[in-house]
Amino acid sequence: MDSTRRYHEKEAFVSGHSGTTPLEILLICLVVPVGVRLYHRLRRRSPRRRAADVPLEYVAVVLPALLVQTSMVGPAVLVAAMYSLPTMVGANEDTSSCQVLMDPRRPAFLTVHRSSVYILTTIAILAVDFPIFPRRYCKTEESGYGLMDIGASSFVIIAGWTSALNARGADGAPQAVGSLAFKATKKCLPLFIIGLVRLATNKGLEYQEHVSEYGVHWNFFFTLSFVEGFMVLWKGFKKHAPTRGLPIDLVVGTLIMASYQRFLTFGGGQDFVENGARSCSGDTYEGHMPRWMCDAFAANREGILGCVGYLSLRMISEDMSRYCLINGTKKGTTGRGLLLASVVTWTLHFVLTRGLGIPSSRRSTNASFVSWSLAHNVTLLLLFYKEMRGNDLPPIQDAVNQFGLAVFLASNILTGLVNLTVDTLHSSNFQAFCVLSLYLALVCGIALGLDVFGRGDRSSDRRIKIAD
């Protein structure tokens, strides 16, 4: 088959989709907390042989995550089946004696949630190229809910949660502007370079692109670079202002999001994102900026404007971590705080979508998308919190969490190699499942290998007790 024709076929295969429902996406992701529960219950009933932990976790947690993202089994059926098993095997077990303390900057439930995002995303980025991956799970073209829509926002949310935990008690003295600029550059430059490498690789290999995802040249690493660099500057600015004890990130993040949504709704922003031209030709160019800059903005409007939504999401997540996780740990209200946050964010999402008629748009990263992303992730974090109290970290998820960026880059490289060597569009379900299973095993093996050579023996105090 001609390479140009195949390129356009693959591009069309991942474009033009309208998504599914928030409930189905939540059910897909519920496979991981239910699988972790199954892993812990089965592990307690079996002899304490560490060598068996990895295959047990792969079967209980990782493989079901693959099954629900393919047409092999429905998420609701698998979640129900998996939930019944740990209930039966673990009904008479007492876990209260297992609880130990750990560095509060690395709570086990957040570690497992973060690794679950990596695992689910790693599966999706290759599975989407096969017909076995239901098209309703693809990225949505204009509005709606796609499984692949939630990955990028989940990374930003978790970055906000972990950043707040790592920064506790480390306010320090205000820094000079030059020092802050250097720190911001140091923080964002590696991500920017990775973004350039990805751009060059995609263009050089003519890898199929979903242009409406971030634009013609933009990608998520550029977005992360902007958000992380801006947050360094913002935190430096806060040290000069009397904001101690105030939810300043929540307030400013909400104001940014409200202003951005006003622009999208009343300023023609949403229509521009969805229907605008990819260049500033003819009457669309008014001379307010250099032509090349106008063309670059038009070509990459989703990625550039989306930075505003992701920045708002990042700031709100930081304050959410402070009040639900940090203060919750001190007061013993973590579970109640997460439950309240889940109820509030789902209610807010309902008001925005049903009350105000603002459909969730991953493409513009609007207020409805931000509220859905928060609600989805907080709900999952609450479930992981309930399961991980007193339980140790499963080895694969522990390794994926420790080396998440390296694992994600490796999975991207493997995805490219598979697409260069396999006719993914015309693969049978059996062939696709075999390729995906091998790919997933390799990714997990890379994570475990990095864990062995990068950290040596794992310490035994990798858990945290958070009273409720």
Protein backbone atom coordinates (compact mmCIF):
# COMPACT_ATOMS: atom_id res chain seq x y z
CA MET A 1 0.00 0.00 0.00
CA ASP A 2 1.25 3.50 -0.86
CA SER A 3 2.72 5.21 2.23
CA THR A 4 0.79 8.45 1.62
CA ARG A 5 -2.49 6.59 1.36
CA ARG A 6 -1.73 4.61 4.52
CA TYR A 7 -0.86 7.85 6.35
CA HIS A 8 -4.21 9.43 5.48
CA GLU A 9 -6.09 6.23 6.36
CA LYS A 10 -4.49 6.13 9.80
CA GLU A 11 -5.12 9.84 10.32
CA ALA A 12 -8.80 9.39 9.49
CA PHE A 13 -8.95 6.32 11.73
CA VAL A 14 -8.11 8.35 14.87
CA SER A 15 -10.07 11.49 13.93
CA GLY A 16 -13.70 12.62 13.92
CA HIS A 17 -14.98 10.84 17.05
CA SER A 18 -17.59 12.04 19.55
CA GLY A 19 -16.69 9.93 22.60
CA THR A 20 -18.77 8.06 25.15
CA THR A 21 -20.07 8.89 28.67
CA PRO A 22 -18.22 9.91 31.85
CA LEU A 23 -19.63 6.81 33.56
CA GLU A 24 -18.13 4.38 31.05
CA ILE A 25 -14.74 6.09 31.28
CA LEU A 26 -14.89 5.92 35.07
CA LEU A 27 -15.77 2.21 34.85
CA ILE A 28 -12.76 1.59 32.62
CA CYS A 29 -10.46 3.27 35.14
CA LEU A 30 -12.14 1.50 38.08
CA VAL A 31 -10.51 -1.70 36.85
CA VAL A 32 -7.24 -0.51 38.41
CA PRO A 33 -8.40 0.14 42.03
CA VAL A 34 -10.50 -3.04 41.92
CA GLY A 35 -7.51 -4.92 40.52
CA VAL A 36 -5.25 -3.54 43.27
CA ARG A 37 -7.78 -4.76 45.82
CA LEU A 38 -7.81 -8.19 44.21
CA TYR A 39 -3.99 -8.24 44.18
CA HIS A 40 -3.77 -7.49 47.91
CA ARG A 41 -6.41 -10.06 48.87
CA LEU A 42 -4.87 -12.84 46.80
CA ARG A 43 -1.40 -11.96 48.02
CA ARG A 44 -2.47 -12.34 51.65
CA ARG A 45 -3.88 -15.78 50.98
CA SER A 46 -0.77 -17.01 49.17
CA PRO A 47 2.67 -17.67 50.67
CA ARG A 48 4.81 -14.55 51.08
CA ARG A 49 6.96 -15.13 48.03
CA ARG A 50 8.12 -11.87 46.52
CA ALA A 51 8.91 -13.57 43.20
CA ALA A 52 5.19 -14.15 42.69
CA ASP A 53 4.20 -10.52 43.26
CA VAL A 54 5.01 -9.32 39.73
CA PRO A 55 3.04 -11.96 37.77
CA LEU A 56 0.21 -11.68 40.30
CA GLU A 57 0.00 -7.92 39.82
CA TYR A 58 0.24 -8.27 36.05
CA VAL A 59 -2.72 -10.66 35.99
CA ALA A 60 -4.80 -8.81 38.59
CA VAL A 61 -4.11 -5.19 37.61
CA VAL A 62 -2.28 -4.66 34.31
CA LEU A 63 -3.94 -7.26 32.07
CA PRO A 64 -7.51 -6.22 33.01
CA ALA A 65 -6.55 -2.64 32.14
CA LEU A 66 -5.78 -3.93 28.65
CA LEU A 67 -8.95 -6.01 28.42
CA VAL A 68 -11.29 -3.08 29.11
CA GLN A 69 -9.60 -0.90 26.48
CA THR A 70 -10.22 -3.49 23.78
CA SER A 71 -13.34 -5.12 22.46
CA MET A 72 -12.49 -8.29 24.40
CA VAL A 73 -14.71 -7.48 27.38
CA GLY A 74 -16.94 -4.63 28.56
CA PRO A 75 -15.70 -2.52 31.49
CA ALA A 76 -18.87 -2.94 33.55
CA VAL A 77 -18.75 -6.73 33.25
CA LEU A 78 -15.07 -6.97 34.17
CA VAL A 79 -15.33 -4.52 37.08
CA ALA A 80 -18.29 -6.45 38.52
CA ALA A 81 -16.49 -9.79 38.12
CA MET A 82 -13.26 -8.51 39.68
CA TYR A 83 -15.07 -6.84 42.55
CA SER A 84 -16.80 -10.07 43.57
CA LEU A 85 -13.53 -12.01 43.78
CA PRO A 86 -11.70 -9.90 46.39
CA THR A 87 -14.90 -9.70 48.41
CA MET A 88 -15.04 -13.49 48.61
CA VAL A 89 -11.37 -14.16 49.25
CA GLY A 90 -10.81 -11.30 51.69
CA ALA A 91 -14.00 -11.22 53.74
CA ASN A 92 -12.46 -12.50 56.98
CA GLU A 93 -9.11 -10.71 56.85
CA ASP A 94 -8.00 -8.09 59.32
CA THR A 95 -5.74 -5.43 57.80
CA SER A 96 -5.57 -3.05 60.73
CA SER A 97 -2.24 -4.42 61.97
CA CYS A 98 -0.47 -3.69 58.66
CA GLN A 99 -0.42 0.08 58.88
CA VAL A 100 2.98 1.75 59.03
CA LEU A 101 4.25 5.26 58.48
CA MET A 102 5.95 6.66 55.41
CA ASP A 103 7.25 9.95 54.08
CA PRO A 104 4.01 11.99 53.81
CA ARG A 105 5.25 13.53 50.56
CA ARG A 106 4.78 10.14 48.89
CA PRO A 107 1.47 8.61 50.04
CA ALA A 108 0.90 5.15 48.64
CA PHE A 109 -2.57 5.89 47.31
CA LEU A 110 -1.27 8.81 45.24
CA THR A 111 1.61 6.69 43.96
CA VAL A 112 -0.79 4.00 42.77
CA HIS A 113 -3.11 6.54 41.16
CA ARG A 114 -0.22 8.18 39.32
CA SER A 115 1.09 4.86 38.04
CA SER A 116 -2.41 3.81 36.96
CA VAL A 117 -2.60 6.90 34.73
CA TYR A 118 0.72 5.93 33.14
CA ILE A 119 -0.43 2.33 32.60
CA LEU A 120 -3.81 3.23 31.11
CA THR A 121 -2.23 5.89 28.88
CA THR A 122 0.55 3.54 27.78
CA ILE A 123 -2.05 1.03 26.63
CA ALA A 124 -4.22 3.59 24.85
CA ILE A 125 -1.48 5.28 22.78
CA LEU A 126 -0.83 2.02 20.90
CA ALA A 127 -4.25 0.36 21.14
CA VAL A 128 -5.88 3.33 19.40
CA ASP A 129 -4.10 2.36 16.17
CA PHE A 130 -5.88 -1.03 16.09
CA PRO A 131 -9.54 -1.72 15.26
CA ILE A 132 -9.76 -3.65 18.55
CA PHE A 133 -9.79 -0.29 20.36
CA PRO A 134 -13.41 1.02 20.40
CA ARG A 135 -13.62 4.30 18.50
CA ARG A 136 -15.74 5.89 21.23
CA TYR A 137 -12.64 5.80 23.48
CA CYS A 138 -10.61 7.95 21.05
CA LYS A 139 -9.98 11.64 21.50
CA THR A 140 -13.11 13.63 20.76
CA GLU A 141 -13.06 15.95 17.77
CA GLU A 142 -15.08 18.87 19.17
CA SER A 143 -16.84 18.02 22.43
CA GLY A 144 -17.73 14.97 24.51
CA TYR A 145 -15.92 12.43 26.66
CA GLY A 146 -13.17 10.20 25.33
CA LEU A 147 -10.95 7.91 27.37
CA MET A 148 -7.92 9.39 25.65
CA ASP A 149 -9.13 12.91 26.49
CA ILE A 150 -8.54 12.40 30.20
CA GLY A 151 -4.87 11.36 30.07
CA ALA A 152 -3.19 14.74 29.62
CA SER A 153 -5.37 16.49 32.21
CA SER A 154 -4.75 13.66 34.69
CA PHE A 155 -0.99 14.19 34.39
CA VAL A 156 -1.42 17.92 35.11
CA ILE A 157 -3.70 17.26 38.10
CA ILE A 158 -1.34 14.71 39.63
CA ALA A 159 1.59 17.08 39.06
CA GLY A 160 -0.29 19.69 41.10
CA TRP A 161 -1.05 17.23 43.89
CA THR A 162 2.54 15.99 44.18
CA SER A 163 4.02 19.47 43.87
CA ALA A 164 2.03 20.71 46.86
CA LEU A 165 3.10 17.67 48.91
CA ASN A 166 6.77 18.10 48.00
CA ALA A 167 6.70 21.82 48.82
CA ARG A 168 5.25 21.52 52.34
CA GLY A 169 7.39 23.36 54.85
CA ALA A 170 9.78 24.56 52.14
CA ASP A 171 8.61 28.13 51.52
CA GLY A 172 12.03 29.74 52.01
CA ALA A 173 12.93 33.36 51.38
CA PRO A 174 11.78 35.32 48.31
CA GLN A 175 14.09 34.95 45.30
CA ALA A 176 15.36 37.54 42.85
CA VAL A 177 13.80 37.77 39.40
CA GLY A 178 16.95 36.46 37.73
CA SER A 179 17.12 33.47 40.03
CA LEU A 180 13.47 32.67 39.41
CA ALA A 181 13.92 32.94 35.64
CA PHE A 182 16.87 30.54 35.77
CA LYS A 183 14.91 28.11 37.93
CA ALA A 184 11.92 28.27 35.59
CA THR A 185 14.13 27.68 32.54
CA LYS A 186 15.82 24.73 34.24
CA LYS A 187 12.42 23.26 35.04
CA CYS A 188 10.81 23.62 31.63
CA LEU A 189 13.77 23.24 29.24
CA PRO A 190 14.00 19.41 29.39
CA LEU A 191 10.28 19.11 28.62
CA PHE A 192 10.61 21.61 25.79
CA ILE A 193 13.52 19.66 24.29
CA ILE A 194 11.52 16.42 24.50
CA GLY A 195 8.68 18.25 22.73
CA LEU A 196 11.06 19.28 19.93
CA VAL A 197 12.34 15.72 19.59
CA ARG A 198 8.81 14.40 19.40
CA LEU A 199 7.89 17.01 16.79
CA ALA A 200 10.94 16.15 14.67
CA THR A 201 10.28 12.43 15.01
CA ASN A 202 6.61 12.67 14.05
CA LYS A 203 7.33 14.84 11.03
CA GLY A 204 10.37 12.83 9.98
CA LEU A 205 8.62 9.46 10.15
CA GLU A 206 5.35 10.86 8.80
CA TYR A 207 3.53 9.39 11.79
CA GLN A 208 -0.23 9.93 11.63
CA GLU A 209 -1.34 12.97 13.61
CA HIS A 210 -4.60 14.09 15.15
CA VAL A 211 -4.16 17.75 14.23
CA SER A 212 -7.15 18.89 16.26
CA GLU A 213 -5.48 17.50 19.39
CA TYR A 214 -2.85 20.23 19.87
CA GLY A 215 -2.41 21.71 16.42
CA VAL A 216 0.06 21.22 13.59
CA HIS A 217 3.33 21.56 15.52
CA TRP A 218 2.35 21.62 19.20
CA ASN A 219 2.33 18.61 21.53
CA PHE A 220 1.68 17.94 25.19
CA PHE A 221 5.34 18.30 26.18
CA PHE A 222 5.23 21.93 25.08
CA THR A 223 2.13 22.41 27.22
CA LEU A 224 3.81 20.81 30.23
CA SER A 225 6.89 22.95 29.67
CA PHE A 226 4.81 26.15 29.73
CA VAL A 227 2.74 25.13 32.76
CA GLU A 228 5.73 23.99 34.83
CA GLY A 229 7.80 27.07 33.95
CA PHE A 230 4.93 29.42 34.77
CA MET A 231 4.31 27.69 38.09
CA VAL A 232 7.91 28.26 39.15
CA LEU A 233 7.52 31.98 38.47
CA TRP A 234 4.11 32.07 40.17
CA LYS A 235 5.40 30.39 43.33
CA GLY A 236 8.27 32.85 43.46
CA PHE A 237 5.85 35.74 43.14
CA LYS A 238 3.66 34.38 45.95
CA LYS A 239 6.59 34.55 48.36
CA HIS A 240 6.56 38.35 47.98
CA ALA A 241 2.82 38.56 48.68
CA PRO A 242 0.96 38.11 52.02
CA THR A 243 -0.83 34.95 50.89
CA ARG A 244 0.12 32.51 53.64
CA GLY A 245 -2.85 30.39 54.64
CA LEU A 246 -5.07 31.70 51.83
CA PRO A 247 -6.30 29.50 48.94
CA ILE A 248 -4.65 31.87 46.47
CA ASP A 249 -4.01 29.16 43.86
CA LEU A 250 -7.65 28.12 43.92
CA VAL A 251 -8.85 31.72 43.62
CA VAL A 252 -6.47 32.72 40.84
CA GLY A 253 -6.94 29.43 38.98
CA THR A 254 -10.72 29.85 39.11
CA LEU A 255 -10.50 33.47 37.90
CA ILE A 256 -8.26 32.40 35.01
CA MET A 257 -10.70 29.67 34.07
CA ALA A 258 -13.75 31.96 34.35
CA SER A 259 -12.11 34.60 32.14
CA TYR A 260 -11.03 31.98 29.61
CA GLN A 261 -14.51 30.45 29.50
CA ARG A 262 -16.00 33.90 28.95
CA PHE A 263 -13.70 34.32 25.96
CA LEU A 264 -14.66 30.90 24.61
CA THR A 265 -18.40 31.43 25.04
CA PHE A 266 -18.90 35.13 24.30
CA GLY A 267 -15.71 36.12 22.49
CA GLY A 268 -15.86 33.58 19.69
CA GLY A 269 -13.02 31.51 21.14
CA GLN A 270 -14.77 28.13 20.95
CA ASP A 271 -15.79 28.68 17.33
CA PHE A 272 -12.26 29.76 16.46
CA VAL A 273 -10.79 26.65 18.08
CA GLU A 274 -13.20 24.33 16.26
CA ASN A 275 -13.57 26.01 12.87
CA GLY A 276 -10.76 28.53 12.42
CA ALA A 277 -8.32 28.39 9.51
CA ARG A 278 -4.81 27.03 10.01
CA SER A 279 -3.19 30.14 8.57
CA CYS A 280 -3.78 33.90 8.60
CA SER A 281 -4.42 34.48 4.92
CA GLY A 282 -6.62 37.06 3.24
CA ASP A 283 -9.10 38.90 5.46
CA THR A 284 -8.19 36.89 8.58
CA TYR A 285 -4.88 38.71 8.90
CA GLU A 286 -5.23 42.21 10.36
CA GLY A 287 -1.58 43.08 10.95
CA HIS A 288 -1.64 43.10 14.76
CA MET A 289 1.36 40.76 14.85
CA PRO A 290 3.99 39.46 12.40
CA ARG A 291 2.51 37.16 9.77
CA TRP A 292 4.63 34.19 10.84
CA MET A 293 3.44 34.58 14.42
CA CYS A 294 -0.19 34.80 13.34
CA ASP A 295 0.21 31.69 11.19
CA ALA A 296 1.89 29.78 14.05
CA PHE A 297 -0.90 30.74 16.44
CA ALA A 298 -3.63 29.73 14.00
CA ALA A 299 -1.92 26.43 13.21
CA ASN A 300 -1.47 25.53 16.89
CA ARG A 301 -4.43 27.28 18.52
CA GLU A 302 -5.58 24.16 20.43
CA GLY A 303 -2.23 23.71 22.12
CA ILE A 304 -1.56 27.39 22.80
CA LEU A 305 -5.02 28.28 24.11
CA GLY A 306 -5.22 24.97 25.94
CA CYS A 307 -2.29 26.08 28.10
CA VAL A 308 -4.67 28.50 29.80
CA GLY A 309 -7.03 25.70 30.81
CA TYR A 310 -4.21 23.41 31.91
CA LEU A 311 -2.61 26.20 33.95
CA SER A 312 -5.91 26.77 35.73
CA LEU A 313 -6.21 23.04 36.33
CA ARG A 314 -2.69 22.90 37.75
CA MET A 315 -3.27 25.76 40.19
CA ILE A 316 -6.60 24.42 41.43
CA SER A 317 -5.04 20.97 41.93
CA GLU A 318 -2.29 22.39 44.14
CA ASP A 319 -4.74 23.94 46.59
CA MET A 320 -6.89 20.81 46.46
CA SER A 321 -3.85 18.84 47.58
CA ARG A 322 -3.13 21.25 50.42
CA TYR A 323 -6.64 21.06 51.85
CA CYS A 324 -7.56 17.44 51.12
CA LEU A 325 -4.18 15.70 51.53
CA ILE A 326 -1.87 17.87 53.65
CA ASN A 327 -4.44 19.33 56.05
CA GLY A 328 -6.39 16.09 55.89
CA THR A 329 -3.35 14.19 57.13
CA LYS A 330 -2.91 16.56 60.05
CA LYS A 331 -6.59 16.49 61.06
CA GLY A 332 -7.40 12.91 60.11
CA THR A 333 -9.96 13.98 57.51
CA THR A 334 -8.35 12.85 54.25
CA GLY A 335 -11.17 10.51 53.26
CA ARG A 336 -13.90 13.01 54.07
CA GLY A 337 -12.03 15.77 52.25
CA LEU A 338 -11.66 13.69 49.10
CA LEU A 339 -15.31 12.66 49.26
CA LEU A 340 -16.40 16.29 49.58
CA ALA A 341 -14.12 17.32 46.71
CA SER A 342 -15.57 14.55 44.55
CA VAL A 343 -19.16 15.65 45.26
CA VAL A 344 -18.36 19.33 44.66
CA THR A 345 -16.52 18.78 41.36
CA TRP A 346 -19.17 16.43 39.95
CA THR A 347 -21.87 18.91 40.98
CA LEU A 348 -19.95 21.76 39.35
CA HIS A 349 -19.58 19.72 36.18
CA PHE A 350 -23.32 19.01 36.13
CA VAL A 351 -24.11 22.72 36.57
CA LEU A 352 -21.73 23.72 33.75
CA THR A 353 -22.90 21.09 31.26
CA ARG A 354 -26.61 20.75 32.05
CA GLY A 355 -27.37 24.08 33.70
CA LEU A 356 -25.27 26.44 31.57
CA GLY A 357 -25.13 24.28 28.45
CA ILE A 358 -21.32 24.24 28.13
CA PRO A 359 -20.30 20.88 26.65
CA SER A 360 -17.01 19.37 27.76
CA SER A 361 -14.34 20.20 25.19
CA ARG A 362 -10.91 18.65 25.40
CA ARG A 363 -9.98 20.59 22.29
CA SER A 364 -10.36 23.99 24.00
CA THR A 365 -9.72 22.72 27.56
CA ASN A 366 -12.80 24.62 28.73
CA ALA A 367 -14.39 24.86 32.19
CA SER A 368 -16.57 21.76 31.72
CA PHE A 369 -13.54 19.70 30.69
CA VAL A 370 -11.53 20.97 33.68
CA SER A 371 -14.34 20.18 36.14
CA TRP A 372 -14.80 16.68 34.64
CA SER A 373 -11.06 16.00 34.83
CA LEU A 374 -10.98 17.03 38.50
CA ALA A 375 -14.10 15.05 39.40
CA HIS A 376 -12.86 11.90 37.62
CA ASN A 377 -9.42 11.98 39.24
CA VAL A 378 -10.58 12.87 42.74
CA THR A 379 -13.08 10.00 42.67
CA LEU A 380 -10.37 7.53 41.70
CA LEU A 381 -7.98 8.95 44.28
CA LEU A 382 -10.63 8.45 46.97
CA LEU A 383 -10.97 4.78 45.98
CA PHE A 384 -7.20 4.28 46.00
CA TYR A 385 -7.03 5.95 49.41
CA LYS A 386 -9.58 3.50 50.80
CA GLU A 387 -7.70 0.52 49.39
CA MET A 388 -4.07 1.48 50.10
CA ARG A 389 -4.32 2.22 53.83
CA GLY A 390 -2.05 -0.35 55.42
CA ASN A 391 -1.16 -2.05 52.12
CA ASP A 392 2.22 -2.06 50.45
CA LEU A 393 2.85 -0.85 46.91
CA PRO A 394 2.50 -3.40 44.10
CA PRO A 395 5.95 -3.73 42.46
CA ILE A 396 5.03 -2.86 38.87
CA GLN A 397 3.07 0.24 39.86
CA ASP A 398 5.83 1.28 42.25
CA ALA A 399 8.41 1.03 39.45
CA VAL A 400 6.19 2.81 36.89
CA ASN A 401 5.66 5.65 39.36
CA GLN A 402 9.38 6.03 40.08
CA PHE A 403 10.37 6.16 36.42
CA GLY A 404 7.17 7.45 34.86
CA LEU A 405 8.71 9.82 32.30
CA ALA A 406 11.26 7.24 31.13
CA VAL A 407 8.54 4.59 30.88
CA PHE A 408 6.26 6.94 28.96
CA LEU A 409 9.04 7.84 26.51
CA ALA A 410 9.89 4.15 26.05
CA SER A 411 6.23 3.36 25.35
CA ASN A 412 6.15 6.13 22.72
CA ILE A 413 9.23 4.68 21.02
CA LEU A 414 7.73 1.18 21.07
CA THR A 415 4.46 2.56 19.69
CA GLY A 416 6.34 4.07 16.77
CA LEU A 417 8.24 0.85 16.12
CA VAL A 418 5.03 -1.18 16.11
CA ASN A 419 3.40 1.22 13.66
CA LEU A 420 6.41 1.00 11.35
CA THR A 421 6.46 -2.81 11.34
CA VAL A 422 2.81 -3.85 11.74
CA ASP A 423 -0.20 -3.06 9.57
CA THR A 424 -2.28 -2.01 12.56
CA LEU A 425 -5.33 -0.96 10.54
CA HIS A 426 -5.86 -4.42 9.09
CA SER A 427 -4.88 -6.56 12.08
CA SER A 428 -7.38 -9.04 13.47
CA ASN A 429 -8.49 -8.74 17.09
CA PHE A 430 -6.39 -11.76 18.01
CA GLN A 431 -3.26 -10.33 16.34
CA ALA A 432 -3.85 -6.95 17.95
CA PHE A 433 -4.30 -8.43 21.41
CA CYS A 434 -1.10 -10.47 21.08
CA VAL A 435 0.89 -7.42 19.97
CA LEU A 436 -0.56 -5.26 22.75
CA SER A 437 0.10 -7.92 25.39
CA LEU A 438 3.74 -8.24 24.32
CA TYR A 439 4.11 -4.47 24.18
CA LEU A 440 2.62 -4.06 27.65
CA ALA A 441 4.87 -6.77 29.07
CA LEU A 442 7.91 -4.99 27.58
CA VAL A 443 6.86 -1.67 29.07
CA CYS A 444 6.39 -3.24 32.52
CA GLY A 445 9.73 -5.03 32.13
CA ILE A 446 11.47 -1.74 31.32
CA ALA A 447 9.96 -0.15 34.43
CA LEU A 448 11.06 -3.05 36.64
CA GLY A 449 14.52 -3.06 35.07
CA LEU A 450 14.97 0.65 35.72
CA ASP A 451 13.78 0.07 39.28
CA VAL A 452 16.36 -2.65 39.89
CA PHE A 453 19.31 -0.76 38.39
CA GLY A 454 18.21 2.73 39.41
CA ARG A 455 17.30 2.29 43.04
CA GLY A 456 18.64 -1.05 44.17
CA ASP A 457 16.87 -2.65 47.10
CA ARG A 458 13.53 -1.07 47.87
CA SER A 459 12.98 0.11 51.39
CA SER A 460 10.23 -1.56 53.38
CA ASP A 461 8.60 1.63 54.67
CA ARG A 462 6.85 2.71 51.46
CA ARG A 463 3.41 3.20 52.95
CA ILE A 464 1.61 5.92 54.82
CA LYS A 465 -1.04 5.75 57.49
CA ILE A 466 -3.60 8.51 57.15
CA ALA A 467 -6.31 8.46 59.78
CA ASP A 468 -9.89 9.02 58.79
